[in-house]
Coordinates of C-alpha atoms in Angstrom, one line a residue:
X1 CA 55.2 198.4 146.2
X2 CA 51.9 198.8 144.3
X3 CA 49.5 196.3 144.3
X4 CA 49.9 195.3 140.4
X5 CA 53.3 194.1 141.7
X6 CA 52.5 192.5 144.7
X7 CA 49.5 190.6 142.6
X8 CA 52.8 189.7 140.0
X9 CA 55.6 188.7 142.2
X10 CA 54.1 185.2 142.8
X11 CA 53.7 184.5 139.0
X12 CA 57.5 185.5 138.3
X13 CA 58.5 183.4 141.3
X14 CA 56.4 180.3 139.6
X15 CA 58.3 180.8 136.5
X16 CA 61.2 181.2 137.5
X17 CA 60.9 177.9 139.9
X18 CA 63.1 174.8 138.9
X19 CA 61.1 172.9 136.6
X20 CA 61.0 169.3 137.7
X21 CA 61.6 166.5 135.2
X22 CA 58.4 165.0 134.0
X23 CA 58.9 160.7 135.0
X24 CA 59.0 158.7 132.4
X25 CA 55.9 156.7 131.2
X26 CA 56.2 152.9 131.6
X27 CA 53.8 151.1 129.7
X28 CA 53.1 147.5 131.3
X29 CA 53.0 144.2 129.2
X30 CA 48.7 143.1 128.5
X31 CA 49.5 139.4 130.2
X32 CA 49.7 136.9 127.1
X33 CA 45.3 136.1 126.7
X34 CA 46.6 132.1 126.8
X35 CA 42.5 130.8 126.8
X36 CA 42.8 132.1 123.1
X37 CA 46.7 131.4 122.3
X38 CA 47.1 128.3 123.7
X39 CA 44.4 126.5 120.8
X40 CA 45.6 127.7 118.3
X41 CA 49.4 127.2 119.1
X42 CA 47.4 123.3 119.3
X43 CA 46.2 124.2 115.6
X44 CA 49.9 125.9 114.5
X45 CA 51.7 122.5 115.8
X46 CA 49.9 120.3 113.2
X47 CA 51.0 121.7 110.2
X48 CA 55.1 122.0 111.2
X49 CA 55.1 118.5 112.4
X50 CA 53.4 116.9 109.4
X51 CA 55.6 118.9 106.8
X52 CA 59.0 117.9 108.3
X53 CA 58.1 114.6 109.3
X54 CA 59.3 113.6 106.0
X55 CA 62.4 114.8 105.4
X56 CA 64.9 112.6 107.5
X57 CA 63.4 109.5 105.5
X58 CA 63.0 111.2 101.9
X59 CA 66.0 109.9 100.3
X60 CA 65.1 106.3 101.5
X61 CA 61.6 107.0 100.3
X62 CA 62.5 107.9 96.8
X63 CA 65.3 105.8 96.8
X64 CA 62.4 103.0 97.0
X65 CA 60.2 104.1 94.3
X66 CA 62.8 103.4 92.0
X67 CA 62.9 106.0 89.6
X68 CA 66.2 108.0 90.0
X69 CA 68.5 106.4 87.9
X70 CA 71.5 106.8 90.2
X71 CA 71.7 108.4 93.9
X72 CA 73.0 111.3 92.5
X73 CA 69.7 112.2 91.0
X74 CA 67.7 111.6 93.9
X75 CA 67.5 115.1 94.9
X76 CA 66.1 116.4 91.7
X77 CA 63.2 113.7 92.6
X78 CA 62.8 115.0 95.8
X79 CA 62.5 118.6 94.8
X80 CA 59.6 117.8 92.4
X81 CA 58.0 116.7 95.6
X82 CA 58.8 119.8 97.0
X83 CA 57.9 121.8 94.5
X84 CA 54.0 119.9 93.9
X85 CA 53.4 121.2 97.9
X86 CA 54.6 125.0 96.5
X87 CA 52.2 125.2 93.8
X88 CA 48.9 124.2 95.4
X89 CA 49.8 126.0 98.1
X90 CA 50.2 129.2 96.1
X91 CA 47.8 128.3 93.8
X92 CA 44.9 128.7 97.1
X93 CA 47.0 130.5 100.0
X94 CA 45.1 134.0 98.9
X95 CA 41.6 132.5 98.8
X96 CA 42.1 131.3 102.1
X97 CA 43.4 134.5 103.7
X98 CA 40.6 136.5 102.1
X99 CA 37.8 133.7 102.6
X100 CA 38.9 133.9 106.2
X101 CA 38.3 138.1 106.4
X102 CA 34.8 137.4 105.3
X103 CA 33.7 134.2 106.7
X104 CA 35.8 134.4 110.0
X105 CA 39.5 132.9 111.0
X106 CA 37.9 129.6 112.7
X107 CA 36.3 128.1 110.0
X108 CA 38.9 128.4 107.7
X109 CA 41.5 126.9 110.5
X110 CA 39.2 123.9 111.4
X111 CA 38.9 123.0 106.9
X112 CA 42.7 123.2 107.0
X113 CA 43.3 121.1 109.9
X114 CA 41.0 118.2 108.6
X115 CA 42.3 118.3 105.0
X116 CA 46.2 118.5 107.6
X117 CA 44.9 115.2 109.0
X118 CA 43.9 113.2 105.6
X119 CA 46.4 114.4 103.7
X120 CA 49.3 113.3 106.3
X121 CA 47.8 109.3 106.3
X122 CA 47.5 109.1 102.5
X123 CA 51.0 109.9 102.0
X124 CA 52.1 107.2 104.6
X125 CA 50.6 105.0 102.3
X126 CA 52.4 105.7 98.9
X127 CA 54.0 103.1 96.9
X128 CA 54.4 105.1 93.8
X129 CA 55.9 108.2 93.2
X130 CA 53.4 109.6 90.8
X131 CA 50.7 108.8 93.9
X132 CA 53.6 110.9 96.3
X133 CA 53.2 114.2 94.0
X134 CA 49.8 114.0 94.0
X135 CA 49.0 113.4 97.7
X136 CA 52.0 116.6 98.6
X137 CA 50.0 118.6 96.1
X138 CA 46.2 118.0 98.2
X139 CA 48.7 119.0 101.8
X140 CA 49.6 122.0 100.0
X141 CA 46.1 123.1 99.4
X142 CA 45.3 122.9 103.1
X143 CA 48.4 124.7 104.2
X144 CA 46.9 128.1 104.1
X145 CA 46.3 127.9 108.0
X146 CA 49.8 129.7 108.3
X147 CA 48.4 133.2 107.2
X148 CA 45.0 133.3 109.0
X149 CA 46.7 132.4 112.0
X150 CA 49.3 135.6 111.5
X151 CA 45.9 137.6 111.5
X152 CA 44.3 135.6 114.2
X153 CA 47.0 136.2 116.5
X154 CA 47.3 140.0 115.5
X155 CA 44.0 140.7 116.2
X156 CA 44.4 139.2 119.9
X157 CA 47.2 140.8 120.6
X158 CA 47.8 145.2 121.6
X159 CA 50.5 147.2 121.2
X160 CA 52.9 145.8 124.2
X161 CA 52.7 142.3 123.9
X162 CA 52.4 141.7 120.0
X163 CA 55.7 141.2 119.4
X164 CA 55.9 138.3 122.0
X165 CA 52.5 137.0 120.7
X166 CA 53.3 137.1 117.0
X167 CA 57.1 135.0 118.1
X168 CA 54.9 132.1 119.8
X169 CA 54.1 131.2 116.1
X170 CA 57.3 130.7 114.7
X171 CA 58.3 129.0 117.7
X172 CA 55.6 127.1 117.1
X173 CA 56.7 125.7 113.7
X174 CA 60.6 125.6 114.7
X175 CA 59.3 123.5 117.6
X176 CA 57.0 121.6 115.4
X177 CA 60.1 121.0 113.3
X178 CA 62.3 119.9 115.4
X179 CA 59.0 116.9 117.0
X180 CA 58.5 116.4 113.3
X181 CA 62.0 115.5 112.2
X182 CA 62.9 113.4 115.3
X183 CA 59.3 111.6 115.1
X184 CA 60.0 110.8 111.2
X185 CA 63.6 110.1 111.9
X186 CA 62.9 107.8 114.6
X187 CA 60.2 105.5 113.8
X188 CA 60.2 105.6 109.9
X189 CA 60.7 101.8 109.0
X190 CA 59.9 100.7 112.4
X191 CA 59.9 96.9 111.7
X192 CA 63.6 97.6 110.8
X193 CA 64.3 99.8 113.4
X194 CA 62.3 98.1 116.4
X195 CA 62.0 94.8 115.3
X196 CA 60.9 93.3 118.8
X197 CA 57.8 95.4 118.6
X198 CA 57.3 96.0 114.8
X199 CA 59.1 93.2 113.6
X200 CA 56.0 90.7 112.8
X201 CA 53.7 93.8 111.2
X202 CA 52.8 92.5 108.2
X203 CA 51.2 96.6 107.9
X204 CA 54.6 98.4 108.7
X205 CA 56.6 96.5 107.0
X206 CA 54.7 96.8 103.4
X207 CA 54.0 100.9 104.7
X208 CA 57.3 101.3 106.0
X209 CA 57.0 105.2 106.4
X210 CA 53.4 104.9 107.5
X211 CA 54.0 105.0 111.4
X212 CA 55.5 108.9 111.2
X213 CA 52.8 110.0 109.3
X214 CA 50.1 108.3 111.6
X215 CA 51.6 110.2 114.5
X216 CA 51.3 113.5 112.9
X217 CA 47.9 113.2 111.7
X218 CA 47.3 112.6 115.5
X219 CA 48.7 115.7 115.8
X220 CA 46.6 117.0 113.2
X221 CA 43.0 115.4 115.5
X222 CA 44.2 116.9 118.7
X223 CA 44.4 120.3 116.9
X224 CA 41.1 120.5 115.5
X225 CA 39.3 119.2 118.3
X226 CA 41.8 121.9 120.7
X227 CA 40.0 124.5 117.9
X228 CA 36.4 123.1 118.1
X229 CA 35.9 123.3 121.8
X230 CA 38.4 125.9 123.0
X231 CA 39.2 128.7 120.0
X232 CA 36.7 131.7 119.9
X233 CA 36.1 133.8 116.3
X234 CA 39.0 136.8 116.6
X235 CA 37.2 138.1 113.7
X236 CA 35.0 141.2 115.1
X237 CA 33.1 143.2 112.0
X238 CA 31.7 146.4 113.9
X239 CA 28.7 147.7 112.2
X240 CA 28.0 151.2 111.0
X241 CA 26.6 153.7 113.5
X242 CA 23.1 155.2 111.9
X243 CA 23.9 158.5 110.6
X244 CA 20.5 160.2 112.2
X245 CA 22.3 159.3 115.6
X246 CA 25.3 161.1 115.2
X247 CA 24.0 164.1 113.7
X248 CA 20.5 164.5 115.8
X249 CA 22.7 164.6 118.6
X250 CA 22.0 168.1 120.9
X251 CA 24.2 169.7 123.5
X252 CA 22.2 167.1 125.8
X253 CA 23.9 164.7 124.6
X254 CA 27.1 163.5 126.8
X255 CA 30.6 164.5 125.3
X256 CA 31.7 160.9 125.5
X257 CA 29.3 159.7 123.9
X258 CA 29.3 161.7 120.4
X259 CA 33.4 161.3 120.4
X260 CA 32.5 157.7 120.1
X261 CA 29.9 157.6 118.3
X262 CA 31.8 160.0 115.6
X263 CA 35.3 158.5 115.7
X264 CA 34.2 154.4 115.8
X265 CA 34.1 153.5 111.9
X266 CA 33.7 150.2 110.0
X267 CA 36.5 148.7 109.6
X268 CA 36.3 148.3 105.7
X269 CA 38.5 146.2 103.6
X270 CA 41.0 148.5 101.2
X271 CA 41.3 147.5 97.6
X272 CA 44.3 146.0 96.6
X273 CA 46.0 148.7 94.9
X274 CA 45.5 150.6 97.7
X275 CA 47.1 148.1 99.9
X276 CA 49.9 147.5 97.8
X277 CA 52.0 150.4 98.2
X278 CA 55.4 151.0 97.1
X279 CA 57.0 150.0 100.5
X280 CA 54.9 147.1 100.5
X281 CA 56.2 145.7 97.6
X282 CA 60.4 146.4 98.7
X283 CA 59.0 144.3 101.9
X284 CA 57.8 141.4 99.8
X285 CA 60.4 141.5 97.5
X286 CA 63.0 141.4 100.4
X287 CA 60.5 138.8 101.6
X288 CA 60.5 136.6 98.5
X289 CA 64.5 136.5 97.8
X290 CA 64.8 135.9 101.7
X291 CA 62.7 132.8 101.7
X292 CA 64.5 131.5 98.7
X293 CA 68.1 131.5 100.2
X294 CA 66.3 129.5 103.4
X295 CA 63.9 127.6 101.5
X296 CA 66.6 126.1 98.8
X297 CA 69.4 124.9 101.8
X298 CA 66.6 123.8 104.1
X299 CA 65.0 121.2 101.6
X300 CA 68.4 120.6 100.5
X301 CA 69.9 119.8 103.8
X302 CA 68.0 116.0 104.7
X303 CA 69.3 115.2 100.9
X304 CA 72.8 116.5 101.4
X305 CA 73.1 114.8 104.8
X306 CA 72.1 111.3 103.5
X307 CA 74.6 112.4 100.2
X308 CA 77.4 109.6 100.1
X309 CA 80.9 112.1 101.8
X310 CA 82.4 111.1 98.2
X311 CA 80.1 113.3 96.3
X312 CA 79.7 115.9 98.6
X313 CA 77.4 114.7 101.6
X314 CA 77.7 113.9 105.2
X315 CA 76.6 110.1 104.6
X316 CA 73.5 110.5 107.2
X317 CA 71.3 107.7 108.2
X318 CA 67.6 109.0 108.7
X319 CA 67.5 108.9 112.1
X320 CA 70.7 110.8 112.1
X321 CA 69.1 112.8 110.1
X322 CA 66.0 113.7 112.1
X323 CA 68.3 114.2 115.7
X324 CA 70.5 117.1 113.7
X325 CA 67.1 118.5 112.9
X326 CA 65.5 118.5 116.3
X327 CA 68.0 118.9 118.5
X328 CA 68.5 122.8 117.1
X329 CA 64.9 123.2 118.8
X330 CA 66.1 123.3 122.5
X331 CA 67.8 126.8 121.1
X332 CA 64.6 127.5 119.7
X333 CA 62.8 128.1 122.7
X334 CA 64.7 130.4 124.8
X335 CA 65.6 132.7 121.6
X336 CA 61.9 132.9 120.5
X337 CA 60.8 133.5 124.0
X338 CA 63.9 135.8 125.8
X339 CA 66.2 137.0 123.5
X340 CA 63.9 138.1 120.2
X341 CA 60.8 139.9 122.4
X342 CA 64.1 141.9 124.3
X343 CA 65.8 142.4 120.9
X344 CA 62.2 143.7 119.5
X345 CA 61.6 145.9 122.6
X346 CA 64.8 148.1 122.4
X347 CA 65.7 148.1 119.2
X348 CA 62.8 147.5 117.1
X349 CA 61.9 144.7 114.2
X350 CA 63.9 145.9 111.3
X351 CA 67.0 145.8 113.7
X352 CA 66.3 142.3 114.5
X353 CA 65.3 141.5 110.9
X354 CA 68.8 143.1 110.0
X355 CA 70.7 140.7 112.5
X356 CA 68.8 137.7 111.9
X357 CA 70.5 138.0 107.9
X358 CA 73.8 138.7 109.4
X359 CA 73.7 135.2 111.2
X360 CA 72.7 133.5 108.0
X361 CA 76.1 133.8 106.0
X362 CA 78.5 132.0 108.1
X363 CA 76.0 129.1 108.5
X364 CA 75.6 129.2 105.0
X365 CA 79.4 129.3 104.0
X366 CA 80.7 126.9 106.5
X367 CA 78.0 124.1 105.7
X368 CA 79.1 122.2 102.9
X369 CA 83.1 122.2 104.4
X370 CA 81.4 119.4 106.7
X371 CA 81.4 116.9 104.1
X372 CA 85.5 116.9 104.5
X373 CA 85.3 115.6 108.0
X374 CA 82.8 113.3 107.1
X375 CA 85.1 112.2 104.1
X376 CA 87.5 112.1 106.3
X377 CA 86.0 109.4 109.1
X378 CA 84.6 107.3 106.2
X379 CA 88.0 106.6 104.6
X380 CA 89.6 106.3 107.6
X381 CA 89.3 102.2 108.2
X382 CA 92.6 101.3 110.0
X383 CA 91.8 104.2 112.4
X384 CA 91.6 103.2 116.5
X385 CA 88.2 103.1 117.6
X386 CA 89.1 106.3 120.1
X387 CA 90.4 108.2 117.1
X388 CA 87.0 107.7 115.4
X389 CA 85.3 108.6 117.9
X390 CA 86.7 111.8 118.7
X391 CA 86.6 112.5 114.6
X392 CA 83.1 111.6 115.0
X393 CA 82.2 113.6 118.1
X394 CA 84.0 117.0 117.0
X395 CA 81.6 116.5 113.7
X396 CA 78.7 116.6 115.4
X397 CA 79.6 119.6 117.5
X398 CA 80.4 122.0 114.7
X399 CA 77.5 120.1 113.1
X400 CA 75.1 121.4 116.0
X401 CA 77.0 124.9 116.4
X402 CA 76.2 125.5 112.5
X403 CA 72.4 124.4 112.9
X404 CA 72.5 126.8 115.8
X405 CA 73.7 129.9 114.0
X406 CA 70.8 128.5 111.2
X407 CA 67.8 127.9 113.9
X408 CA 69.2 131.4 115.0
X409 CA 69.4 133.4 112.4
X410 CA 65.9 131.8 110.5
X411 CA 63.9 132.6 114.0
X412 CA 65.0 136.4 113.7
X413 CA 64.6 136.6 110.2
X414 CA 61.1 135.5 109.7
X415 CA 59.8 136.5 113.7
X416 CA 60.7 140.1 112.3
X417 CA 59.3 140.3 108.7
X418 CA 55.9 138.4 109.5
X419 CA 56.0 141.4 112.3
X420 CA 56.5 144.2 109.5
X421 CA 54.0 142.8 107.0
X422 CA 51.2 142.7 110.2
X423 CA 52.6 146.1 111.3
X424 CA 51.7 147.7 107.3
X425 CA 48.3 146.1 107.4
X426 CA 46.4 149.8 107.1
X427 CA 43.0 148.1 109.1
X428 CA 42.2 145.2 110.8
X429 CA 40.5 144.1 107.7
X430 CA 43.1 143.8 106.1
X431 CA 45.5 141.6 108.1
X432 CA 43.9 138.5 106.3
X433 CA 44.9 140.4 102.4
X434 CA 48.5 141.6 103.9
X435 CA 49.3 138.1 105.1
X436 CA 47.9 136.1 102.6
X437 CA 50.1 138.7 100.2
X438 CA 53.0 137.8 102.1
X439 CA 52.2 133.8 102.0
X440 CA 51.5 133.7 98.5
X441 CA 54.8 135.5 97.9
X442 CA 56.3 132.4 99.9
X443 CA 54.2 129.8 98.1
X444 CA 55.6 131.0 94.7
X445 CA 59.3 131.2 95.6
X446 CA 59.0 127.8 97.4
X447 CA 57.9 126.1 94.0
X448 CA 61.1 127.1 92.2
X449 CA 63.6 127.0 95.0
X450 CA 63.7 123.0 95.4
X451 CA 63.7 122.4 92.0
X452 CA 66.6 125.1 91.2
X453 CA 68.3 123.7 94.6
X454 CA 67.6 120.0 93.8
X455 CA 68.4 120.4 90.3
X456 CA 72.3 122.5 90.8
X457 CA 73.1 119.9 93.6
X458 CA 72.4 117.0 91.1
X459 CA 74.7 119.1 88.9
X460 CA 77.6 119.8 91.1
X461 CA 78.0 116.4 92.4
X462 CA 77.7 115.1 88.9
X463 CA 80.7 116.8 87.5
X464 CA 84.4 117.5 89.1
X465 CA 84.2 121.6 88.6
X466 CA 86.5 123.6 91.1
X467 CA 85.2 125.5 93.8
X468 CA 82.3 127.8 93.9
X469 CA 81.0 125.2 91.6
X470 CA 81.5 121.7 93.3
X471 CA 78.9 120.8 96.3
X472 CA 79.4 124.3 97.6
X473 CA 77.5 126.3 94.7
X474 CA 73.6 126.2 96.0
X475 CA 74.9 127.1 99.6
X476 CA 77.1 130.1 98.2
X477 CA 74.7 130.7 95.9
X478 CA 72.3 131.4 98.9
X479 CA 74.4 133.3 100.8
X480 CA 74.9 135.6 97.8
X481 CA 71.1 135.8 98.0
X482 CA 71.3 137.2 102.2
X483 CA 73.6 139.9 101.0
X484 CA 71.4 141.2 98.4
X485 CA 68.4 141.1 101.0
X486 CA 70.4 142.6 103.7
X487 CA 71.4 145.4 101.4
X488 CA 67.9 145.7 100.0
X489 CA 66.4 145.9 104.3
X490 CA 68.4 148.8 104.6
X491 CA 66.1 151.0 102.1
X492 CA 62.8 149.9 104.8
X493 CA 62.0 152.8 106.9
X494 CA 62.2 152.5 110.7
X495 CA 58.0 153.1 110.1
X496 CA 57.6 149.5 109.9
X497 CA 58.4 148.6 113.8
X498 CA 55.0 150.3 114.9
X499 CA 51.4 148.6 114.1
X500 CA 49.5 150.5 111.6
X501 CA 45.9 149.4 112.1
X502 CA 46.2 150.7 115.8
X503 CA 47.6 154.2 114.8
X504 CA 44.8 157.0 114.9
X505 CA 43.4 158.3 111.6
X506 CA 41.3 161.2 110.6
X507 CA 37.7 160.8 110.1
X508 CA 35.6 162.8 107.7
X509 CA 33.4 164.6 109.7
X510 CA 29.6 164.7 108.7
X511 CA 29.9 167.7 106.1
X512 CA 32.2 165.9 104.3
X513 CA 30.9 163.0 104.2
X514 CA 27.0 164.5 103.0
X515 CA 29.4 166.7 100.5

């Protein structure tokens, strides 16, 4: 055997070796950075708790300005109120977002939280409902805190934990909801309600709703002062490298050095038609009729649970009321924190997005057949006390099985699609832009859904039409609304479940950029 072959035998015995399977990478979890998460979750809680406070004592609350001329127009009443927090809101939510990528996210947090704070005590002390649409229109220029704190928490977060970083903050307002409700529910008119400690307050008894909201804009303190001492800028603007450095660089110059030096850039802001790209839009739009079919049944829901069971209701006392709306938050927590970051993981955020609309049409369909049962117990006055009772108790459980598919199906909803508009964002710049964009879409639906919801319940309960049309038509209505969006979610490409700002991009080199 020559030497050529002895010199190729042990290459064609290397190739033809078994190639071993390469082990697959596993990319660990960045621990959650809780020295920056935990204030501002102290910030988020504020504004959930101060904006559901009042719904379990609304209806009582209009009902006492005296200005519906029956209680079957209290809820178009109530959606004016509704509505005058929806325009302010959208009328500054962008400035907000935008003043926040120039001036930094902590600023614009800490303004927000002290208007939060003012805003919540003034309406504690309303007597008049022209006073009540003008303090819920100052709240909703200080609720832009909700966008910057989507960026905030972006810009904290990598690649392996951001989906569990960007759930904590609508765990945060479902939580938030859930204190909020109970806390209004429970100690609105508390010289009624506690009269052995209340009972002689000459203050609570003229402010009857005036406790709550004293609560929440303590709340509101503990937030800013959690910002002041504990929440650092997330905000970083790198500045431009000098040009003479990178191109004066010789072979003596280490390798490392000129790759970074050539491939860190600015991070610039984009313009806005640049940002708004065609699958930007679908998103918002998805976005926008989403947020309608929740935002019309939940404003509607604290009216249509204190609704008298003859027109439609569930007959509801407020602090009814507020328990059906916070006990759903014990679900809250372990499908925010377990289920949705597993769900995310292996099957991505337009899967969960998908699901989380699939959930939404039986709670939607089987919500207003409630108001039979609770027809049913009211008329029932010869009934034995046991029989009553176990009317009463089977209520409350499909009562508490529908909130769940609700809490369930809102918590995978919106956890996914604030994930999609923060994953499109092309630069950190522009996280502030993207979800100021997506708020502002919000804002503008939320002014017309509680007066087209207040305003079609009033309607239905006003006149004897046959079903769809009876109490049922804003709920079907909305569910009508899911099935568009879930159709529309299926045109989204699978693109959206990775996070754009951190995917690499090619940089002009210095040729280019002198040409």
């Amino acid at each position: 055997m020559s030497q050529r072959d002895n010199a190729q035998e042990p290459a064609r015995s290397q190739q033809d070796a078994p190639v071993e399977p390469e082990e697959p990478v596993v990319v660990k979890e960045t621990p959650l950075p809780w020295k920056q998460i935990a204030p501002l979750v102290a910030m988020r809680l504020a504004e959930p708790i101060n904006f559901t406070l009042i719904l379990p004592f609304l209806y009582k609350m209009i009902e006492d300005f005296d200005v519906a001329e029956t209680p079957k127009d209290i809820s178009y009443y109530a959606s004016m109120l509704f509505m005058s927090f929806s325009i302010s809101q959208t009328l500054t939510v962008m400035y907000w977002g935008r003043l926040s990528d120039r001036i930094g996210r902590r600023p614009v947090l800490i303004a927000g939280l002290i208007g939060t704070l003012a805003v919540s005590i003034l309406f504690g002390v309303c007597k008049t409902f022209p006073m009540a649409i003008l303090v819920r229109m100052a709240a909703g220029v200080f609720a832009g805190n909700a966008a910057v704190m989507k960026s905030a928490m972006a810009e904290i977060a990598d690649d392996t934990n951001r989906s569990r970083m960007m759930a904590l903050l609508p765990l945060t307002w479902n939580f938030g909801s859930m204190v909020g409700s109970g806390m209004g529910g429970i100690f609105s008119n508390p010289a009624t309600q506690f009269p052995g400690l209340f009972g002689n307050s000459k203050l609570f008894t003229y402010f009857p709703y005036l406790l709550p909201c004293l609560m929440g804009s303590t709340i509101a303190a503990f937030g800013l002062v959690t910002g002041l001492l504990n929440f650092k800028e997330t905000l970083i603007k790198p500045t431009q490298p000098a040009l003479e450095e990178t191109v004066g660089s010789t072979e003596a110059t280490p390798l490392l050095a000129q790759s970074a030096a050539s491939s860190v850039a600015p991070a610039k802001q984009n313009s806005i038609k640049s940002l708004l790209t065609p699958l930007v839009v679908r998103v918002m739009v998805t976005n926008a009729f989403m947020c309608l079919a929740y935002t019309m049944c939940d404003q509607l829901y604290p009216i249509f649970a204190a609704t008298d069971p003859r027109d439609g209701g569930l007959g509801l006392d407020p602090r009814s009321i507020g328990l059906s709306l916070g006990v759903e938050g014990i679900v809250v927590v372990y499908i925010q924190l377990v289920v949705y970051p597993r769900l995310e993981r292996k099957f991505g955020v337009l899967y969960c997005y998908r699901r989380g609309l699939l959930f939404a049409i039986p709670y939607l369909v089987s919500m207003p057949f409630l108001s039979m049962i609770a027809l049913h117990l009211q008329t029932q006055a010869g009934a034995s006390a046991t029989s009553m009772l176990v009317e009463k108790v089977v209520m409350w459980v499909i009562l508490m099985s529908i909130m769940t598919m609700r809490i369930t199906s809102s918590v995978m909803a919106f956890t996914s699609i604030n994930l999609m508009i923060t994953n499109m964002a092309p630069t950190r710049a522009d996280l502030g832009f993207m979800n100021g964009t997506q708020q502002l879409a919000m804002s503008t639906v939320r002014i017309f859904a509680p007066i087209v919801s207040g305003s079609l319940w009033s309607w239905s309960i006003k006149h004897s039409f046959p079903f769809p049309f009876n109490s049922h038509l804003v709920w079907m209505l909305s569910a009508v609304l899911i099935v568009i969006v879930l159709k529309l979610s299926y045109r989204i490409p699978e693109s959206v479940n990775k996070f754009a700002a951190d995917q690499p991009k090619p940089i002009a080199s210095v040729e280019e950029t002198d040409n």
